[in-house]
PDB file of C-alpha atoms and ligand atoms in Angstrom:
ATOM      1  CA  MET S   1      64.100 106.052 103.832  1.00 51.00           C
ATOM      2  CA  GLU S   2      67.772 105.800 105.247  1.00 57.00           C
ATOM      3  CA  GLN S   3      69.044 109.206 106.327  1.00 68.00           C
ATOM      4  CA  GLN S   4      72.109 110.239 104.152  1.00 81.00           C
ATOM      5  CA  ASN S   5      75.213 111.061 106.029  1.00 93.00           C
ATOM      6  CA  LYS S   6      76.648 114.711 105.348  1.00 98.00           C
ATOM      7  CA  ILE S   7      79.729 115.054 103.292  1.00 98.00           C
ATOM      8  CA  ALA S   8      82.492 117.503 104.202  1.00 99.00           C
ATOM      9  CA  LEU S   9      85.179 118.604 101.663  1.00 99.00           C
ATOM     10  CA  ILE S  10      88.339 119.588 103.776  1.00 99.00           C
ATOM     11  CA  THR S  11      91.334 121.100 101.925  1.00 99.00           C
ATOM     12  CA  GLY S  12      94.555 120.155 103.617  1.00 98.00           C
ATOM     13  CA  GLY S  13      93.307 117.141 105.467  1.00 98.00           C
ATOM     14  CA  SER S  14      96.449 115.191 105.622  1.00 98.00           C
ATOM     15  CA  ARG S  15      98.064 116.865 108.582  1.00 98.00           C
ATOM     16  CA  GLY S  16      97.600 119.297 111.357  1.00 98.00           C
ATOM     17  CA  LEU S  17      94.199 121.093 111.761  1.00 98.00           C
ATOM     18  CA  GLY S  18      92.632 119.526 108.734  1.00 99.00           C
ATOM     19  CA  LYS S  19      93.485 116.117 109.789  1.00 99.00           C
ATOM     20  CA  SER S  20      91.874 116.770 113.161  1.00 99.00           C
ATOM     21  CA  MET S  21      88.802 118.251 111.587  1.00 99.00           C
ATOM     22  CA  ALA S  22      88.389 115.337 109.235  1.00 99.00           C
ATOM     23  CA  LEU S  23      88.610 112.807 112.255  1.00 99.00           C
ATOM     24  CA  HIS S  24      86.324 114.641 114.681  1.00 98.00           C
ATOM     25  CA  LEU S  25      83.778 115.322 111.912  1.00 98.00           C
ATOM     26  CA  ALA S  26      83.906 111.675 110.876  1.00 98.00           C
ATOM     27  CA  ALA S  27      83.403 110.773 114.501  1.00 98.00           C
ATOM     28  CA  SER S  28      80.272 112.795 114.664  1.00 97.00           C
ATOM     29  CA  GLY S  29      78.869 110.983 111.579  1.00 98.00           C
ATOM     30  CA  THR S  30      80.115 112.997 108.626  1.00 98.00           C
ATOM     31  CA  ASP S  31      81.656 111.363 105.375  1.00 98.00           C
ATOM     32  CA  ILE S  32      84.941 113.029 104.420  1.00 98.00           C
ATOM     33  CA  ILE S  33      86.583 114.127 101.203  1.00 99.00           C
ATOM     34  CA  LEU S  34      90.022 115.376 102.166  1.00 98.00           C
ATOM     35  CA  THR S  35      92.801 116.966 100.039  1.00 99.00           C
ATOM     36  CA  TYR S  36      96.533 116.798 100.166  1.00 99.00           C
ATOM     37  CA  PHE S  37      99.221 118.908  98.599  1.00 98.00           C
ATOM     38  CA  SER S  38     102.578 117.013  99.125  1.00 98.00           C
ATOM     39  CA  LYS S  39     101.835 114.081 101.543  1.00 98.00           C
ATOM     40  CA  LYS S  40      99.627 111.540  99.826  1.00 98.00           C
ATOM     41  CA  ASP S  41     100.514 108.706 102.321  1.00 98.00           C
ATOM     42  CA  GLU S  42      99.458 110.766 105.327  1.00 98.00           C
ATOM     43  CA  ALA S  43      96.204 111.594 103.513  1.00 98.00           C
ATOM     44  CA  ASP S  44      95.552 107.905 102.743  1.00 99.00           C
ATOM     45  CA  ASP S  45      96.213 107.101 106.386  1.00 98.00           C
ATOM     46  CA  VAL S  46      93.698 109.645 107.638  1.00 99.00           C
ATOM     47  CA  ALA S  47      90.964 108.219 105.129  1.00 98.00           C
ATOM     48  CA  ALA S  48      91.756 104.654 106.330  1.00 98.00           C
ATOM     49  CA  GLU S  49      91.318 105.789 110.013  1.00 98.00           C
ATOM     50  CA  ILE S  50      87.911 107.315 109.030  1.00 98.00           C
ATOM     51  CA  GLU S  51      86.798 104.129 107.254  1.00 98.00           C
ATOM     52  CA  LYS S  52      87.610 102.281 110.416  1.00 98.00           C
ATOM     53  CA  MET S  53      85.078 104.310 112.223  1.00 97.00           C
ATOM     54  CA  GLY S  54      82.531 103.236 109.577  1.00 98.00           C
ATOM     55  CA  ARG S  55      82.311 106.383 107.589  1.00 98.00           C
ATOM     56  CA  LYS S  56      83.311 106.805 104.127  1.00 98.00           C
ATOM     57  CA  ALA S  57      86.422 108.696 103.046  1.00 98.00           C
ATOM     58  CA  ALA S  58      88.196 109.699  99.881  1.00 98.00           C
ATOM     59  CA  VAL S  59      91.417 111.697  98.845  1.00 98.00           C
ATOM     60  CA  LEU S  60      92.171 113.958  96.095  1.00 98.00           C
ATOM     61  CA  PRO S  61      95.226 116.032  95.358  1.00 98.00           C
ATOM     62  CA  LEU S  62      94.983 119.849  95.365  1.00 99.00           C
ATOM     63  CA  ASP S  63      97.373 122.812  95.224  1.00 98.00           C
ATOM     64  CA  ALA S  64      94.908 125.623  96.385  1.00 98.00           C
ATOM     65  CA  GLY S  65      97.089 128.144  94.669  1.00 98.00           C
ATOM     66  CA  GLU S  66      97.254 126.636  91.197  1.00 98.00           C
ATOM     67  CA  LEU S  67      93.885 128.026  89.724  1.00 98.00           C
ATOM     68  CA  ALA S  68      94.561 126.257  86.462  1.00 98.00           C
ATOM     69  CA  SER S  69      94.083 122.927  88.187  1.00 98.00           C
ATOM     70  CA  PHE S  70      90.549 123.591  89.366  1.00 98.00           C
ATOM     71  CA  ASP S  71      88.689 122.513  86.265  1.00 98.00           C
ATOM     72  CA  ALA S  72      90.354 119.041  86.595  1.00 98.00           C
ATOM     73  CA  PHE S  73      89.925 119.018  90.474  1.00 98.00           C
ATOM     74  CA  PHE S  74      86.137 119.651  90.221  1.00 98.00           C
ATOM     75  CA  GLY S  75      85.759 117.052  87.374  1.00 98.00           C
ATOM     76  CA  GLN S  76      87.494 114.559  89.642  1.00 98.00           C
ATOM     77  CA  LEU S  77      85.448 115.566  92.646  1.00 98.00           C
ATOM     78  CA  SER S  78      82.063 115.276  90.607  1.00 98.00           C
ATOM     79  CA  ALA S  79      83.004 111.724  89.446  1.00 98.00           C
ATOM     80  CA  LEU S  80      84.014 110.805  92.961  1.00 98.00           C
ATOM     81  CA  LEU S  81      80.826 112.124  94.529  1.00 98.00           C
ATOM     82  CA  LYS S  82      78.785 110.127  91.986  1.00 98.00           C
ATOM     83  CA  SER S  83      80.780 106.735  92.159  1.00 98.00           C
ATOM     84  CA  ARG S  84      81.729 106.758  95.911  1.00 97.00           C
ATOM     85  CA  PHE S  85      78.920 108.634  97.542  1.00 97.00           C
ATOM     86  CA  GLY S  86      75.936 108.357  95.089  1.00 97.00           C
ATOM     87  CA  ARG S  87      75.483 112.057  95.219  1.00 98.00           C
ATOM     88  CA  THR S  88      75.960 115.177  92.926  1.00 98.00           C
ATOM     89  CA  GLN S  89      76.765 117.432  96.018  1.00 98.00           C
ATOM     90  CA  PHE S  90      78.304 117.764  99.322  1.00 98.00           C
ATOM     91  CA  ASP S  91      77.396 119.646 102.360  1.00 98.00           C
ATOM     92  CA  ILE S  92      80.397 121.388 104.102  1.00 99.00           C
ATOM     93  CA  LEU S  93      83.460 123.084 102.588  1.00 99.00           C
ATOM     94  CA  ILE S  94      86.366 123.898 104.736  1.00 99.00           C
ATOM     95  CA  ASN S  95      89.128 125.888 103.216  1.00 99.00           C
ATOM     96  CA  ASN S  96      92.013 124.998 105.410  1.00 99.00           C
ATOM     97  CA  GLY S  97      95.039 123.955 103.385  1.00 98.00           C
ATOM     98  CA  GLY S  98      98.023 126.420 103.274  1.00 98.00           C
ATOM     99  CA  MET S  99     101.442 127.292 104.456  1.00 98.00           C
ATOM    100  CA  GLY S 100     103.200 129.753 106.676  1.00 98.00           C
ATOM    101  CA  ALA S 101     106.454 131.600 106.688  1.00 97.00           C
ATOM    102  CA  THR S 102     108.060 134.177 108.852  1.00 98.00           C
ATOM    103  CA  ILE S 103     109.437 136.892 106.448  1.00 98.00           C
ATOM    104  CA  PRO S 104     110.173 140.373 107.538  1.00 98.00           C
ATOM    105  CA  TYR S 105     108.130 142.903 105.494  1.00 98.00           C
ATOM    106  CA  ALA S 106     111.276 144.423 104.022  1.00 98.00           C
ATOM    107  CA  GLU S 107     112.314 141.016 102.631  1.00 98.00           C
ATOM    108  CA  VAL S 108     108.898 139.909 101.086  1.00 98.00           C
ATOM    109  CA  THR S 109     109.515 139.519  97.338  1.00 98.00           C
ATOM    110  CA  GLU S 110     106.730 139.783  94.625  1.00 98.00           C
ATOM    111  CA  GLU S 111     107.163 135.951  94.181  1.00 98.00           C
ATOM    112  CA  VAL S 112     106.469 135.167  97.742  1.00 98.00           C
ATOM    113  CA  PHE S 113     103.562 137.591  97.862  1.00 98.00           C
ATOM    114  CA  ASP S 114     102.074 136.089  94.768  1.00 98.00           C
ATOM    115  CA  ARG S 115     102.245 132.555  96.205  1.00 98.00           C
ATOM    116  CA  PHE S 116     100.637 133.668  99.502  1.00 98.00           C
ATOM    117  CA  LEU S 117      97.947 135.405  97.467  1.00 98.00           C
ATOM    118  CA  ASN S 118      97.272 132.490  95.342  1.00 98.00           C
ATOM    119  CA  VAL S 119      97.019 129.869  97.992  1.00 98.00           C
ATOM    120  CA  HIS S 120      95.499 131.926 100.861  1.00 98.00           C
ATOM    121  CA  PHE S 121      93.245 134.331  98.986  1.00 98.00           C
ATOM    122  CA  LYS S 122      92.777 134.138  95.313  1.00 98.00           C
ATOM    123  CA  GLY S 123      92.770 130.391  95.463  1.00 98.00           C
ATOM    124  CA  VAL S 124      90.305 130.162  98.129  1.00 98.00           C
ATOM    125  CA  TYR S 125      87.983 132.858  96.581  1.00 99.00           C
ATOM    126  CA  PHE S 126      87.906 131.044  93.227  1.00 98.00           C
ATOM    127  CA  PHE S 127      87.871 127.494  94.556  1.00 99.00           C
ATOM    128  CA  THR S 128      84.784 128.477  96.633  1.00 99.00           C
ATOM    129  CA  GLN S 129      83.215 130.101  93.544  1.00 98.00           C
ATOM    130  CA  ARG S 130      83.560 126.817  91.700  1.00 98.00           C
ATOM    131  CA  ALA S 131      82.463 124.698  94.651  1.00 98.00           C
ATOM    132  CA  LEU S 132      79.117 126.655  95.433  1.00 98.00           C
ATOM    133  CA  PRO S 133      77.018 124.879  92.890  1.00 98.00           C
ATOM    134  CA  MET S 134      78.140 121.648  94.347  1.00 98.00           C
ATOM    135  CA  ILE S 135      77.354 122.603  97.918  1.00 98.00           C
ATOM    136  CA  ALA S 136      73.855 121.493  98.773  1.00 98.00           C
ATOM    137  CA  ASP S 137      71.348 124.062 100.045  1.00 98.00           C
ATOM    138  CA  GLY S 138      71.681 124.489 103.733  1.00 98.00           C
ATOM    139  CA  GLY S 139      75.244 123.714 103.722  1.00 98.00           C
ATOM    140  CA  ARG S 140      78.232 125.406 105.505  1.00 98.00           C
ATOM    141  CA  ILE S 141      81.487 126.940 104.520  1.00 99.00           C
ATOM    142  CA  PHE S 142      84.314 127.591 106.814  1.00 99.00           C
ATOM    143  CA  ASN S 143      87.461 129.665 105.810  1.00 99.00           C
ATOM    144  CA  ILE S 144      90.266 129.117 108.162  1.00 99.00           C
ATOM    145  CA  SER S 145      91.956 132.422 108.994  1.00 99.00           C
ATOM    146  CA  THR S 146      94.457 133.312 111.933  1.00 98.00           C
ATOM    147  CA  GLY S 147      94.569 135.086 115.115  1.00 98.00           C
ATOM    148  CA  THR S 148      97.303 137.301 113.441  1.00 98.00           C
ATOM    149  CA  THR S 149      94.620 139.236 111.596  1.00 98.00           C
ATOM    150  CA  ARG S 150      93.781 140.710 115.139  1.00 98.00           C
ATOM    151  CA  PHE S 151      97.251 140.885 116.681  1.00 98.00           C
ATOM    152  CA  CYS S 152     100.577 141.292 114.816  1.00 97.00           C
ATOM    153  CA  VAL S 153     103.530 138.917 114.834  1.00 96.00           C
ATOM    154  CA  PRO S 154     106.582 140.228 113.093  1.00 96.00           C
ATOM    155  CA  GLY S 155     107.119 138.526 109.843  1.00 98.00           C
ATOM    156  CA  TYR S 156     103.691 137.684 109.250  1.00 98.00           C
ATOM    157  CA  SER S 157     102.621 140.623 107.063  1.00 98.00           C
ATOM    158  CA  VAL S 158     102.166 138.707 103.809  1.00 98.00           C
ATOM    159  CA  TYR S 159     100.465 135.586 105.416  1.00 98.00           C
ATOM    160  CA  ALA S 160      98.216 137.667 107.719  1.00 98.00           C
ATOM    161  CA  SER S 161      97.248 140.057 104.952  1.00 98.00           C
ATOM    162  CA  MET S 162      95.888 137.342 102.922  1.00 98.00           C
ATOM    163  CA  LYS S 163      94.040 135.846 105.720  1.00 98.00           C
ATOM    164  CA  GLY S 164      92.577 139.341 106.407  1.00 98.00           C
ATOM    165  CA  ALA S 165      91.194 139.413 102.753  1.00 99.00           C
ATOM    166  CA  ILE S 166      89.587 136.125 103.333  1.00 98.00           C
ATOM    167  CA  GLU S 167      87.938 137.445 106.487  1.00 99.00           C
ATOM    168  CA  VAL S 168      86.184 140.271 104.366  1.00 98.00           C
ATOM    169  CA  PHE S 169      85.439 137.756 101.605  1.00 99.00           C
ATOM    170  CA  THR S 170      83.688 135.447 103.936  1.00 99.00           C
ATOM    171  CA  LYS S 171      81.123 138.220 105.153  1.00 98.00           C
ATOM    172  CA  TYR S 172      80.263 138.791 101.409  1.00 98.00           C
ATOM    173  CA  LEU S 173      79.959 135.157 100.762  1.00 98.00           C
ATOM    174  CA  ALA S 174      77.646 134.672 103.761  1.00 98.00           C
ATOM    175  CA  LYS S 175      75.611 137.738 102.296  1.00 98.00           C
ATOM    176  CA  GLU S 176      75.294 135.993  98.868  1.00 98.00           C
ATOM    177  CA  ALA S 177      74.961 132.194  99.846  1.00 98.00           C
ATOM    178  CA  GLY S 178      72.440 132.880 102.372  1.00 98.00           C
ATOM    179  CA  GLU S 179      69.648 132.873  99.782  1.00 98.00           C
ATOM    180  CA  ARG S 180      70.365 129.186  99.578  1.00 98.00           C
ATOM    181  CA  GLY S 181      70.539 128.547 103.294  1.00 98.00           C
ATOM    182  CA  ILE S 182      74.196 128.283 103.159  1.00 98.00           C
ATOM    183  CA  THR S 183      76.221 129.861 106.107  1.00 99.00           C
ATOM    184  CA  ALA S 184      79.799 131.076 105.817  1.00 99.00           C
ATOM    185  CA  ASN S 185      82.149 131.727 108.623  1.00 99.00           C
ATOM    186  CA  THR S 186      85.668 132.554 109.361  1.00 98.00           C
ATOM    187  CA  LEU S 187      87.455 130.406 112.090  1.00 99.00           C
ATOM    188  CA  ALA S 188      90.634 132.025 113.269  1.00 99.00           C
ATOM    189  CA  PRO S 189      92.912 129.673 115.329  1.00 98.00           C
ATOM    190  CA  GLY S 190      95.668 131.218 117.615  1.00 98.00           C
ATOM    191  CA  PRO S 191      98.990 129.574 117.586  1.00 98.00           C
ATOM    192  CA  ILE S 192      98.792 125.669 117.425  1.00 98.00           C
ATOM    193  CA  GLU S 193     101.567 123.235 117.653  1.00 98.00           C
ATOM    194  CA  THR S 194     101.548 121.495 114.165  1.00 97.00           C
ATOM    195  CA  ASP S 195     103.985 121.335 111.153  1.00 97.00           C
ATOM    196  CA  PHE S 196     102.758 124.773 110.020  1.00 97.00           C
ATOM    197  CA  ASN S 197     105.569 127.307 109.270  1.00 96.00           C
ATOM    198  CA  ASN S 198     108.306 124.589 109.469  1.00 94.00           C
ATOM    199  CA  ALA S 199     106.886 123.532 112.946  1.00 96.00           C
ATOM    200  CA  ALA S 200     107.744 126.939 114.216  1.00 95.00           C
ATOM    201  CA  ILE S 201     106.280 126.218 117.575  1.00 96.00           C
ATOM    202  CA  ARG S 202     107.197 122.501 117.981  1.00 95.00           C
ATOM    203  CA  SER S 203     110.752 123.158 116.883  1.00 95.00           C
ATOM    204  CA  ASN S 204     111.319 126.237 119.131  1.00 96.00           C
ATOM    205  CA  PRO S 205     110.641 125.472 122.945  1.00 97.00           C
ATOM    206  CA  GLN S 206     111.398 129.200 123.727  1.00 97.00           C
ATOM    207  CA  ARG S 207     108.958 130.465 121.092  1.00 96.00           C
ATOM    208  CA  LYS S 208     106.440 127.885 122.519  1.00 97.00           C
ATOM    209  CA  THR S 209     106.925 129.146 126.209  1.00 98.00           C
ATOM    210  CA  PHE S 210     106.696 132.678 125.114  1.00 97.00           C
ATOM    211  CA  LEU S 211     103.362 132.041 123.079  1.00 97.00           C
ATOM    212  CA  SER S 212     101.938 130.012 126.026  1.00 98.00           C
ATOM    213  CA  SER S 213     102.609 132.894 128.251  1.00 97.00           C
ATOM    214  CA  LEU S 214     100.390 135.168 126.188  1.00 97.00           C
ATOM    215  CA  SER S 215      97.291 133.001 126.728  1.00 97.00           C
ATOM    216  CA  PRO S 216      95.333 133.183 129.920  1.00 98.00           C
ATOM    217  CA  LEU S 217      95.049 129.417 129.686  1.00 98.00           C
ATOM    218  CA  GLY S 218      98.947 129.099 129.816  1.00 98.00           C
ATOM    219  CA  ARG S 219      99.566 127.001 126.672  1.00 98.00           C
ATOM    220  CA  VAL S 220      99.432 127.027 122.959  1.00 98.00           C
ATOM    221  CA  GLY S 221      96.700 125.242 121.115  1.00 98.00           C
ATOM    222  CA  GLU S 222      96.640 121.612 119.923  1.00 98.00           C
ATOM    223  CA  ALA S 223      95.173 120.469 116.607  1.00 98.00           C
ATOM    224  CA  ASP S 224      92.176 118.802 118.376  1.00 98.00           C
ATOM    225  CA  ASP S 225      91.315 122.167 119.941  1.00 98.00           C
ATOM    226  CA  ILE S 226      90.271 123.264 116.332  1.00 99.00           C
ATOM    227  CA  GLY S 227      89.152 119.754 115.174  1.00 99.00           C
ATOM    228  CA  LYS S 228      86.578 119.438 118.053  1.00 98.00           C
ATOM    229  CA  LEU S 229      85.390 123.067 117.526  1.00 98.00           C
ATOM    230  CA  VAL S 230      84.866 122.502 113.847  1.00 98.00           C
ATOM    231  CA  ALA S 231      82.748 119.249 114.584  1.00 98.00           C
ATOM    232  CA  LEU S 232      80.605 121.434 117.072  1.00 98.00           C
ATOM    233  CA  LEU S 233      80.274 124.336 114.380  1.00 98.00           C
ATOM    234  CA  CYS S 234      79.095 121.730 111.843  1.00 98.00           C
ATOM    235  CA  ALA S 235      76.335 120.312 114.169  1.00 98.00           C
ATOM    236  CA  ASP S 236      72.868 121.271 113.828  1.00 96.00           C
ATOM    237  CA  GLY S 237      72.896 123.474 116.866  1.00 97.00           C
ATOM    238  CA  ALA S 238      75.238 125.947 115.311  1.00 98.00           C
ATOM    239  CA  ALA S 239      73.241 126.547 112.192  1.00 97.00           C
ATOM    240  CA  TRP S 240      72.505 130.125 113.201  1.00 98.00           C
ATOM    241  CA  VAL S 241      75.977 131.243 113.397  1.00 98.00           C
ATOM    242  CA  ASN S 242      76.588 133.139 110.007  1.00 98.00           C
ATOM    243  CA  GLY S 243      79.157 135.732 108.643  1.00 98.00           C
ATOM    244  CA  GLN S 244      81.171 135.553 111.848  1.00 98.00           C
ATOM    245  CA  ARG S 245      84.795 135.731 112.592  1.00 98.00           C
ATOM    246  CA  ILE S 246      85.150 133.002 115.261  1.00 98.00           C
ATOM    247  CA  GLU S 247      88.588 133.202 116.919  1.00 98.00           C
ATOM    248  CA  ALA S 248      89.713 129.931 118.676  1.00 98.00           C
ATOM    249  CA  SER S 249      92.998 131.098 120.423  1.00 98.00           C
ATOM    250  CA  GLY S 250      92.673 130.457 124.149  1.00 98.00           C
ATOM    251  CA  GLY S 251      92.198 134.094 124.472  1.00 98.00           C
ATOM    252  CA  ILE S 252      95.676 134.998 123.498  1.00 98.00           C
ATOM    253  CA  ASN S 253      96.587 138.707 123.676  1.00 97.00           C
ATOM    254  CA  LEU S 254      93.385 139.924 125.001  1.00 94.00           C
TER     255      LEU S 254
HETATM  256  N1  NAP U 301      99.075 126.020 113.062  1.00 62.68           N
HETATM  257  C1  NAP U 301      98.887 127.287 113.389  1.00 62.68           C
HETATM  258  O1  NAP U 301      99.438 127.806 114.376  1.00 62.68           O
HETATM  259  C2  NAP U 301      97.821 128.021 112.584  1.00 62.68           C
HETATM  260  C3  NAP U 301      97.358 129.167 113.295  1.00 62.68           C
HETATM  261  C4  NAP U 301      96.330 129.888 112.568  1.00 62.68           C
HETATM  262  C5  NAP U 301      95.821 129.421 111.325  1.00 62.68           C
HETATM  263  N2  NAP U 301      96.379 128.284 110.763  1.00 62.68           N
HETATM  264  C6  NAP U 301      95.869 127.908 109.492  1.00 62.68           C
HETATM  265  O2  NAP U 301      95.325 126.609 109.665  1.00 62.68           O
HETATM  266  C7  NAP U 301      95.525 125.970 108.353  1.00 62.68           C
HETATM  267  C8  NAP U 301      96.144 124.627 108.471  1.00 62.68           C
HETATM  268  O3  NAP U 301      97.356 124.741 109.097  1.00 62.68           O
HETATM  269  P1  NAP U 301      98.005 123.502 109.889  1.00 62.68           P
HETATM  270  O4  NAP U 301      98.576 124.191 111.194  1.00 62.68           O
HETATM  271  O5  NAP U 301      97.223 122.420 109.975  1.00 62.68           O
HETATM  272  O6  NAP U 301      99.396 123.450 108.928  1.00 62.68           O
HETATM  273  P2  NAP U 301     100.221 121.999 108.634  1.00 62.68           P
HETATM  274  O7  NAP U 301     100.245 121.093 109.705  1.00 62.68           O
HETATM  275  O8  NAP U 301     101.432 122.598 108.099  1.00 62.68           O
HETATM  276  O9  NAP U 301      99.229 121.384 107.368  1.00 62.68           O
HETATM  277  C9  NAP U 301      99.004 122.129 106.243  1.00 62.68           C
HETATM  278  C10 NAP U 301      98.003 121.507 105.397  1.00 62.68           C
HETATM  279  O10 NAP U 301      97.821 122.185 104.316  1.00 62.68           O
HETATM  280  C11 NAP U 301      98.025 121.492 103.219  1.00 62.68           C
HETATM  281  N3  NAP U 301      98.701 122.334 102.065  1.00 62.68           N
HETATM  282  C12 NAP U 301      99.900 122.861 102.061  1.00 62.68           C
HETATM  283  N4  NAP U 301     100.168 123.703 101.016  1.00 62.68           N
HETATM  284  C13 NAP U 301      98.866 123.576 100.341  1.00 62.68           C
HETATM  285  C14 NAP U 301      98.548 124.135  99.052  1.00 62.68           C
HETATM  286  N5  NAP U 301      99.398 124.922  98.529  1.00 62.68           N
HETATM  287  N6  NAP U 301      97.278 123.824  98.650  1.00 62.68           N
HETATM  288  C15 NAP U 301      96.481 122.955  99.334  1.00 62.68           C
HETATM  289  N7  NAP U 301      96.804 122.414 100.564  1.00 62.68           N
HETATM  290  C16 NAP U 301      98.064 122.735 101.033  1.00 62.68           C
HETATM  291  C17 NAP U 301      99.068 120.422 103.496  1.00 62.68           C
HETATM  292  O11 NAP U 301      99.104 119.212 102.603  1.00 62.68           O
HETATM  293  P3  NAP U 301     100.262 118.108 102.684  1.00 62.68           P
HETATM  294  O12 NAP U 301     100.351 117.581 104.074  1.00 62.68           O
HETATM  295  O13 NAP U 301      99.936 117.271 101.619  1.00 62.68           O
HETATM  296  O14 NAP U 301     101.557 118.905 102.200  1.00 62.68           O
HETATM  297  C18 NAP U 301      98.554 120.060 104.908  1.00 62.68           C
HETATM  298  O15 NAP U 301      97.461 119.181 104.825  1.00 62.68           O
HETATM  299  C19 NAP U 301      96.276 126.930 107.286  1.00 62.68           C
HETATM  300  O16 NAP U 301      95.420 127.595 106.506  1.00 62.68           O
HETATM  301  C20 NAP U 301      96.974 127.946 108.292  1.00 62.68           C
HETATM  302  O17 NAP U 301      97.133 129.043 107.841  1.00 62.68           O
HETATM  303  C21 NAP U 301      97.324 127.540 111.411  1.00 62.68           C
END
């Protein structure tokens, strides 16, 4: 019998880290369903690049902070899995999509707090709850956190607090999903030069130099540092890593 490719669902696969994860996972033989929030064309380009590699790829819209849309999303996902992949389940969930902002604690409004809560914590919590029955036994879940749950960056209180909550949630998820052989880990990148937080690193050379100086490796991260790592963590050899916070930050702020 022909062996079936694994399928990964990556939220926020149109740009940055999610795009790199999608491309590296596809290069290692995984079919990809990626979501976008505002950039459909970019998401379609990523899917086209994956198909050129001979893998299957599909694109769905998602606002991870809009919980009322999840019913429709999972309906679409279910139909897509059947029609395009001939399956009812997928194998790897990567909760990656989201935004950043630098807002001093004194200026955080309830509106901003609620948006970060919904996208980065409540959305991920309930999206994963909905996804679990559709993840095959033996599957893997990765929740993308941040180095800033370990070290503090002024203006990141609201963002990092939600990511901290995700790290606790991930351990509980590992505990309960383990009975189906599903692992759950947090992956915490350090500063990476992407569009994140209005391209805070790329658009500010001084900030980039400063952040680079905090790492023993003397640079900030690139999206591929994380994409390559995700492909490694999804390989058979990483099956015993479970319930962990894996920081990939080049050793910043040791
Ligand atoms: N870059 C860093 O320094 C860094 C460090 C640590 C952790 N992270 C985390 O890594 C993840 C990806 O960041 P990135 O650097 O790749 O940022 P990015 O380049 O700005 O890409 C963000 C991705 O998330 C999607 N997205 C934005 N808002 C969303 C929402 N409400 N619902 C679902 N998807 C949404 C975007 O979709 P569209 O393109 O369609 O808008 C895009 O695909 C985030 O969770 C971020 O917190 C980033």
